[in-house]
């Protein structure tokens, strides 16, 4: 989308004349609840295509993807739906203003001109988040303090009637204000999510090398898994893949267990949010249409996964089994076919010299025992990939927490590709780590 078009799409209310302060509610209806706004959705690089589909299904329009984020347009209420229902997104920003900046003073002028009473509670502790690229602007501590002082001065200039209207309200939690500057393009946004959206509220302790909930859900969408297909999380750890699959299968909204900072904004409408929340809850099913099985050889990990599933309300949807993967077969699972997921060790518990034979054994065991199954393997983006030896595989590179990882997907041939007794390294398959 051309820059001028994107700029013109941002609604830009004028600063509030002091003699019109009594009409704050009317101005909220006019500038916030009427018309459309733009939102910036943060997503793990590599999963933009998945998030775009989710946004479209939630009613977002004019969707444009960039590396690691997606911009879209819709009514203010869309903000509620995105935070409650998006599974693959990490954060949702409400875009307040876009403008060109050729000198630092332009940023200060823009901050002074914004009608902050439409967006923030004056008592909200403010935190600034800066993203800059190819710009002369220095976002140091002095710069941050000056922006915060401008907002404080603005609220201090409002009439006493405004302060009196806030009497009795609870002191709000902190609010993050984002300023992004790329070359001469600047964007001011409010973080509507608070804690990252992968913090669903059910996982207290992820154990070693946990996968983020949003990444797990995005991968499930990417591989085309359907709730009608049995799913096996073969190295479940804290149970994230299995729990996210159960949430998808039962249509339980991802964010119904948590709170959001937009509930403290002046524009927040409790009754409308309650309706959106209720709608998200009432569409939930009481059971999963196909088995979801979580396996790990570590009994402690299984107990952790069971507790997480219980907190998510998904404990009855998932069968947890303490078992070594190399002892698992479709027959022991009672399944003729299905989808098998594995979040392979990244080298934190095994050295690279031990990872190579382990990955080799994983690939051979899958080809021997799981012909006809769909598989998805998640592993570090290293030279270990060829060791798996999976034919006709498809690959996707993802980034999470600054670390690049690879996702391998394939449908294994029903023909046995490795003769019995072959495929074992000198160390033998051994138990899964």
XYZ file of C-alpha atoms in Angstrom:
433
model
C 0.000 0.000 0.000
C 1.439 3.434 -0.913
C 2.669 5.459 2.032
C 0.204 8.312 1.485
C -2.737 5.896 1.416
C -1.618 4.277 4.674
C -1.161 7.715 6.225
C -4.642 8.822 5.193
C -6.213 5.682 6.658
C -5.247 6.659 10.187
C -8.024 8.633 11.829
C -6.534 11.843 13.205
C -8.789 13.599 15.719
C -7.852 17.163 16.595
C -6.655 18.078 20.089
C -9.478 18.687 22.506
C -10.523 22.336 22.995
C -10.857 22.941 26.723
C -14.405 24.235 26.371
C -15.470 20.949 24.743
C -14.136 18.639 27.447
C -17.678 17.771 28.516
C -18.141 16.058 25.147
C -15.426 13.437 25.696
C -17.902 10.577 25.372
C -19.215 11.973 22.139
C -15.697 12.372 20.783
C -14.862 8.791 21.754
C -17.845 7.611 19.745
C -16.883 9.778 16.798
C -13.136 9.179 16.660
C -12.730 5.711 18.196
C -15.942 3.745 17.782
C -17.038 5.171 14.434
C -15.146 4.222 11.313
C -12.132 1.983 10.904
C -8.670 1.923 12.456
C -5.427 0.216 11.605
C -3.737 -2.456 13.667
C -0.250 -3.933 13.601
C -0.043 -7.613 14.516
C 3.299 -9.136 15.542
C 3.935 -12.739 14.471
C 6.920 -15.086 14.409
C 8.802 -14.623 11.115
C 7.793 -17.480 8.836
C 4.185 -17.676 10.031
C 2.888 -14.491 8.385
C 0.831 -16.541 5.888
C -0.923 -18.366 8.735
C -1.715 -15.156 10.618
C -3.068 -13.498 7.460
C -5.665 -16.251 7.135
C -6.623 -15.863 10.792
C -7.014 -12.104 10.403
C -9.210 -12.515 7.354
C -11.465 -14.953 9.214
C -11.839 -12.450 12.058
C -13.070 -9.776 9.670
C -9.885 -7.755 9.162
C -9.518 -5.919 5.853
C -6.700 -4.403 3.784
C -4.259 -6.955 5.177
C -0.596 -6.309 4.346
C 2.228 -8.587 5.504
C 5.765 -7.517 6.396
C 8.526 -9.685 7.890
C 7.403 -10.448 11.435
C 4.274 -8.263 11.411
C 1.006 -7.726 9.585
C -0.999 -4.534 9.252
C -4.760 -4.660 8.832
C -7.844 -2.509 9.113
C -11.201 -2.810 10.839
C -13.549 -1.331 13.464
C -12.306 -0.761 16.995
C -14.145 -3.873 18.182
C -11.804 -5.924 15.999
C -9.158 -5.227 18.642
C -11.151 -7.346 21.112
C -11.520 -10.228 18.666
C -7.872 -10.262 17.651
C -6.576 -10.430 21.219
C -9.107 -13.049 22.252
C -9.096 -15.301 19.202
C -5.809 -15.077 17.279
C -3.738 -18.207 17.858
C -0.536 -17.479 15.925
C -0.012 -13.777 16.791
C 2.281 -12.596 19.605
C 0.954 -9.051 20.080
C -1.572 -6.547 18.685
C -0.850 -2.814 18.414
C -3.481 -0.112 17.934
C -2.062 2.387 15.424
C -2.652 5.960 16.624
C -0.759 8.094 14.118
C 1.540 7.746 11.126
C 3.592 10.684 9.881
C 6.771 11.689 8.091
C 9.696 12.787 10.206
C 12.656 14.744 8.839
C 13.705 16.331 12.114
C 13.364 15.282 15.801
C 11.126 18.282 16.566
C 8.442 16.763 14.345
C 8.117 13.852 16.778
C 7.653 16.173 19.743
C 5.117 18.266 17.831
C 3.121 15.165 16.920
C 3.079 13.936 20.521
C 1.847 17.366 21.696
C -0.930 17.408 19.106
C -2.399 13.996 19.972
C -5.621 13.932 22.056
C -4.235 11.568 24.675
C -7.423 11.568 26.740
C -8.993 9.444 23.970
C -6.326 6.772 24.346
C -4.894 6.678 27.869
C -5.795 7.012 31.504
C -3.626 9.872 32.838
C -2.463 7.777 35.801
C -1.217 4.902 33.613
C 2.526 4.369 34.127
C 3.916 4.749 30.623
C 6.618 2.573 29.078
C 8.089 3.359 25.672
C 9.136 0.806 23.079
C 11.274 2.019 20.183
C 12.027 0.411 16.855
C 14.339 2.338 14.563
C 16.014 1.578 11.254
C 18.033 3.881 9.012
C 17.115 7.010 10.939
C 18.950 9.934 12.524
C 16.694 9.901 15.612
C 18.415 8.848 18.836
C 15.990 7.009 21.126
C 17.967 7.353 24.342
C 16.742 7.846 27.899
C 16.561 11.628 27.483
C 14.370 11.224 24.419
C 12.047 8.870 26.298
C 11.764 11.201 29.288
C 10.904 14.138 27.042
C 8.077 12.215 25.350
C 6.694 11.156 28.716
C 6.877 14.761 29.952
C 4.931 15.974 26.901
C 2.099 13.532 27.672
C 2.088 14.546 31.359
C 1.936 18.221 30.393
C -0.979 17.505 28.080
C -3.024 15.818 30.802
C -2.089 18.608 33.211
C -3.563 21.181 30.813
C -7.017 19.580 30.846
C -9.755 21.209 32.955
C -10.708 20.101 36.446
C -13.914 18.509 35.129
C -11.813 15.897 33.363
C -9.899 14.931 36.517
C -13.135 14.798 38.527
C -14.638 12.374 36.010
C -11.866 9.894 36.836
C -12.459 9.923 40.587
C -13.074 6.480 42.059
C -11.479 4.564 39.184
C -8.853 1.951 39.977
C -5.272 2.907 39.300
C -4.454 1.404 35.905
C -1.480 -0.811 35.131
C 1.352 0.293 32.902
C 0.790 1.045 29.222
C 3.373 0.526 26.490
C 3.574 3.209 23.806
C 5.407 2.139 20.673
C 7.279 4.498 18.372
C 8.583 2.942 15.159
C 10.813 4.968 12.824
C 12.062 3.550 9.528
C 13.919 6.128 7.477
C 11.435 9.060 7.377
C 8.327 7.049 8.253
C 7.152 7.160 11.864
C 4.323 5.332 13.568
C 2.880 5.766 17.070
C 0.963 2.775 18.440
C -0.454 1.487 21.711
C 0.217 -2.056 22.861
C -3.228 -3.569 23.405
C -2.010 -7.034 24.488
C 0.280 -6.376 27.464
C 1.909 -9.728 28.107
C 2.700 -11.499 24.825
C -0.252 -13.465 23.498
C 1.670 -16.716 23.758
C 1.143 -16.380 27.502
C -2.262 -18.018 27.395
C -2.428 -18.409 31.153
C -2.176 -22.174 31.452
C 1.590 -22.771 31.437
C 3.381 -21.920 34.671
C 6.580 -23.883 34.082
C 7.628 -24.789 30.562
C 10.574 -26.970 31.528
C 13.578 -27.201 29.229
C 13.387 -25.683 25.710
C 9.653 -24.890 25.771
C 7.938 -23.962 22.529
C 5.785 -20.846 22.542
C 2.065 -21.452 22.384
C 1.607 -19.115 19.413
C 4.349 -20.918 17.482
C 2.815 -24.321 18.238
C -0.638 -23.167 17.121
C 0.796 -21.555 13.986
C 2.634 -24.755 13.072
C -0.524 -26.800 13.499
C -2.273 -24.433 11.081
C 0.646 -24.448 8.638
C 0.853 -28.243 8.341
C -2.860 -28.428 7.597
C -3.785 -30.567 10.594
C -7.533 -30.982 11.025
C -9.202 -31.856 14.351
C -10.743 -34.913 12.676
C -7.234 -36.403 12.303
C -5.602 -38.162 15.290
C -2.608 -36.239 16.626
C 0.415 -37.630 18.472
C 2.800 -35.219 20.240
C 5.683 -37.675 20.501
C 8.065 -35.646 22.711
C 5.515 -33.527 24.461
C 7.608 -31.858 27.189
C 5.212 -29.408 28.843
C 2.390 -30.471 26.498
C 2.184 -27.295 24.413
C 1.522 -28.897 21.012
C -1.110 -31.247 22.445
C -2.848 -28.482 24.423
C -2.910 -26.079 21.468
C -4.309 -28.880 19.289
C -7.027 -29.508 21.882
C -7.875 -25.789 22.013
C -8.232 -25.770 18.219
C -10.250 -29.004 18.207
C -12.689 -27.702 20.807
C -12.768 -24.187 19.284
C -11.793 -22.601 22.583
C -10.520 -19.059 22.026
C -6.845 -18.674 22.843
C -7.111 -15.551 25.022
C -10.170 -16.188 27.190
C -8.069 -16.998 30.267
C -6.217 -13.675 30.454
C -6.610 -9.905 30.707
C -5.536 -7.063 28.410
C -4.446 -3.436 28.977
C -7.073 -2.117 26.552
C -9.613 -2.776 29.319
C -8.182 0.366 30.993
C -8.475 2.626 27.961
C -11.112 5.396 27.961
C -12.592 3.815 24.829
C -13.162 0.441 26.514
C -16.778 -0.752 26.536
C -17.202 -3.490 29.167
C -20.578 -4.669 27.903
C -19.400 -4.951 24.324
C -16.260 -6.805 25.347
C -18.339 -9.137 27.523
C -20.474 -9.954 24.485
C -17.420 -10.687 22.310
C -15.925 -12.778 25.129
C -19.173 -14.694 25.632
C -19.467 -15.377 21.916
C -15.933 -16.788 21.900
C -16.745 -19.056 24.850
C -20.142 -20.322 23.696
C -18.765 -21.585 20.372
C -16.587 -24.056 22.276
C -17.174 -27.794 21.814
C -17.231 -30.244 24.705
C -15.021 -32.859 23.079
C -12.347 -33.342 20.433
C -13.470 -35.297 17.351
C -10.276 -37.431 17.214
C -7.686 -38.672 19.751
C -4.915 -36.330 20.900
C -2.039 -38.220 22.526
C 0.955 -36.703 24.332
C 4.005 -38.900 24.955
C 7.232 -38.365 26.872
C 9.641 -40.778 28.527
C 10.105 -38.354 31.445
C 7.372 -38.860 34.041
C 8.054 -35.404 35.497
C 7.410 -33.823 32.092
C 4.195 -35.783 31.736
C 2.967 -34.529 35.107
C 3.871 -30.964 34.093
C 1.943 -31.389 30.837
C -1.067 -32.796 32.683
C -1.134 -29.814 35.052
C -0.903 -27.387 32.129
C -3.712 -29.216 30.321
C -5.848 -29.097 33.457
C -5.348 -25.336 33.804
C -6.311 -24.950 30.140
C -9.433 -27.059 30.695
C -8.137 -29.585 28.146
C -7.128 -32.475 30.434
C -10.070 -34.615 29.295
C -9.234 -34.028 25.640
C -5.643 -35.340 25.834
C -4.278 -38.792 26.682
C -0.870 -38.512 28.386
C 1.474 -41.504 28.251
C 4.851 -42.011 29.916
C 6.653 -43.927 27.195
C 9.886 -43.952 25.205
C 9.242 -42.905 21.617
C 11.300 -45.849 20.315
C 8.746 -48.183 21.911
C 5.764 -46.419 20.313
C 4.080 -47.833 17.210
C 0.705 -47.230 15.551
C -0.374 -50.557 17.041
C 0.467 -49.552 20.605
C -1.342 -46.270 20.004
C -4.380 -48.029 18.564
C -4.274 -45.818 15.473
C -4.029 -46.804 11.811
C -2.857 -43.341 10.733
C -2.644 -39.781 11.925
C -0.328 -36.809 12.359
C 2.833 -37.176 14.443
C 4.598 -34.078 15.776
C 8.021 -33.955 17.393
C 9.835 -31.003 18.914
C 13.307 -32.527 18.697
C 16.133 -31.740 21.159
C 18.071 -28.572 20.264
C 21.341 -29.641 21.829
C 20.724 -28.306 25.329
C 20.436 -31.784 26.779
C 22.576 -33.585 24.190
C 25.860 -32.583 22.592
C 26.007 -32.245 18.812
C 27.998 -35.482 18.559
C 25.133 -37.314 20.239
C 22.441 -35.433 18.328
C 23.570 -36.758 14.927
C 23.024 -40.472 15.680
C 19.872 -39.620 17.604
C 18.375 -37.708 14.657
C 19.462 -40.540 12.333
C 17.642 -43.072 14.481
C 14.538 -40.874 14.660
C 14.329 -40.693 10.855
C 14.783 -44.419 10.393
C 12.304 -45.354 13.117
C 9.672 -43.098 11.594
C 10.180 -44.637 8.152
C 10.040 -48.165 9.569
C 7.006 -47.810 11.815
C 4.885 -44.878 10.668
C 4.329 -45.412 6.955
C 1.252 -43.542 5.721
C 1.428 -40.982 8.548
C 1.826 -37.225 8.252
C 4.834 -36.055 10.256
C 6.110 -32.651 11.387
C 9.545 -32.330 12.966
C 10.822 -29.141 14.598
C 14.576 -28.807 15.096
C 17.407 -26.231 15.072
C 18.461 -24.772 11.732
C 21.805 -26.610 11.522
C 23.515 -29.189 9.338
C 21.613 -31.956 11.154
C 18.774 -31.763 8.615
C 20.138 -34.341 6.095
C 20.733 -36.818 8.920
C 16.974 -37.328 9.320
C 16.765 -38.758 5.805
C 13.068 -38.068 5.277
C 12.200 -38.280 1.537
C 9.959 -35.789 -0.275
C 9.932 -33.456 2.714
C 8.918 -29.794 2.731
C 10.723 -27.229 4.868
C 9.879 -23.950 6.556
C 12.337 -21.680 8.372
C 10.961 -19.957 11.468
C 12.385 -17.525 13.995
C 11.490 -17.581 17.665
C 13.236 -15.602 20.372
C 15.931 -14.643 17.859
C 16.730 -18.309 17.119
C 16.208 -19.805 13.679
C 14.534 -23.207 13.614
C 13.342 -25.504 10.849
C 10.060 -27.313 10.361
C 10.052 -30.493 8.267
C 6.724 -31.845 7.044
C 6.102 -34.980 4.989
C 3.747 -37.871 4.401
C 5.702 -41.071 4.889
C 5.385 -43.800 2.316
C 3.594 -46.937 3.435
C 6.382 -48.953 1.827
C 9.013 -49.909 4.396
C 12.104 -47.915 3.432
C 14.575 -49.506 5.844
C 15.015 -53.220 6.418
C 14.514 -54.492 9.970
C 17.737 -54.348 11.914
C 19.197 -51.547 9.815
C 19.231 -47.840 10.566
C 20.659 -48.076 14.059
C 23.804 -46.191 14.842
C 26.528 -47.839 16.852
C 25.109 -46.233 19.939
C 21.708 -47.803 19.203
C 18.457 -45.892 19.336
C 18.377 -45.813 23.078
C 15.705 -43.950 24.973
C 14.609 -40.547 23.778
C 16.374 -37.785 25.708
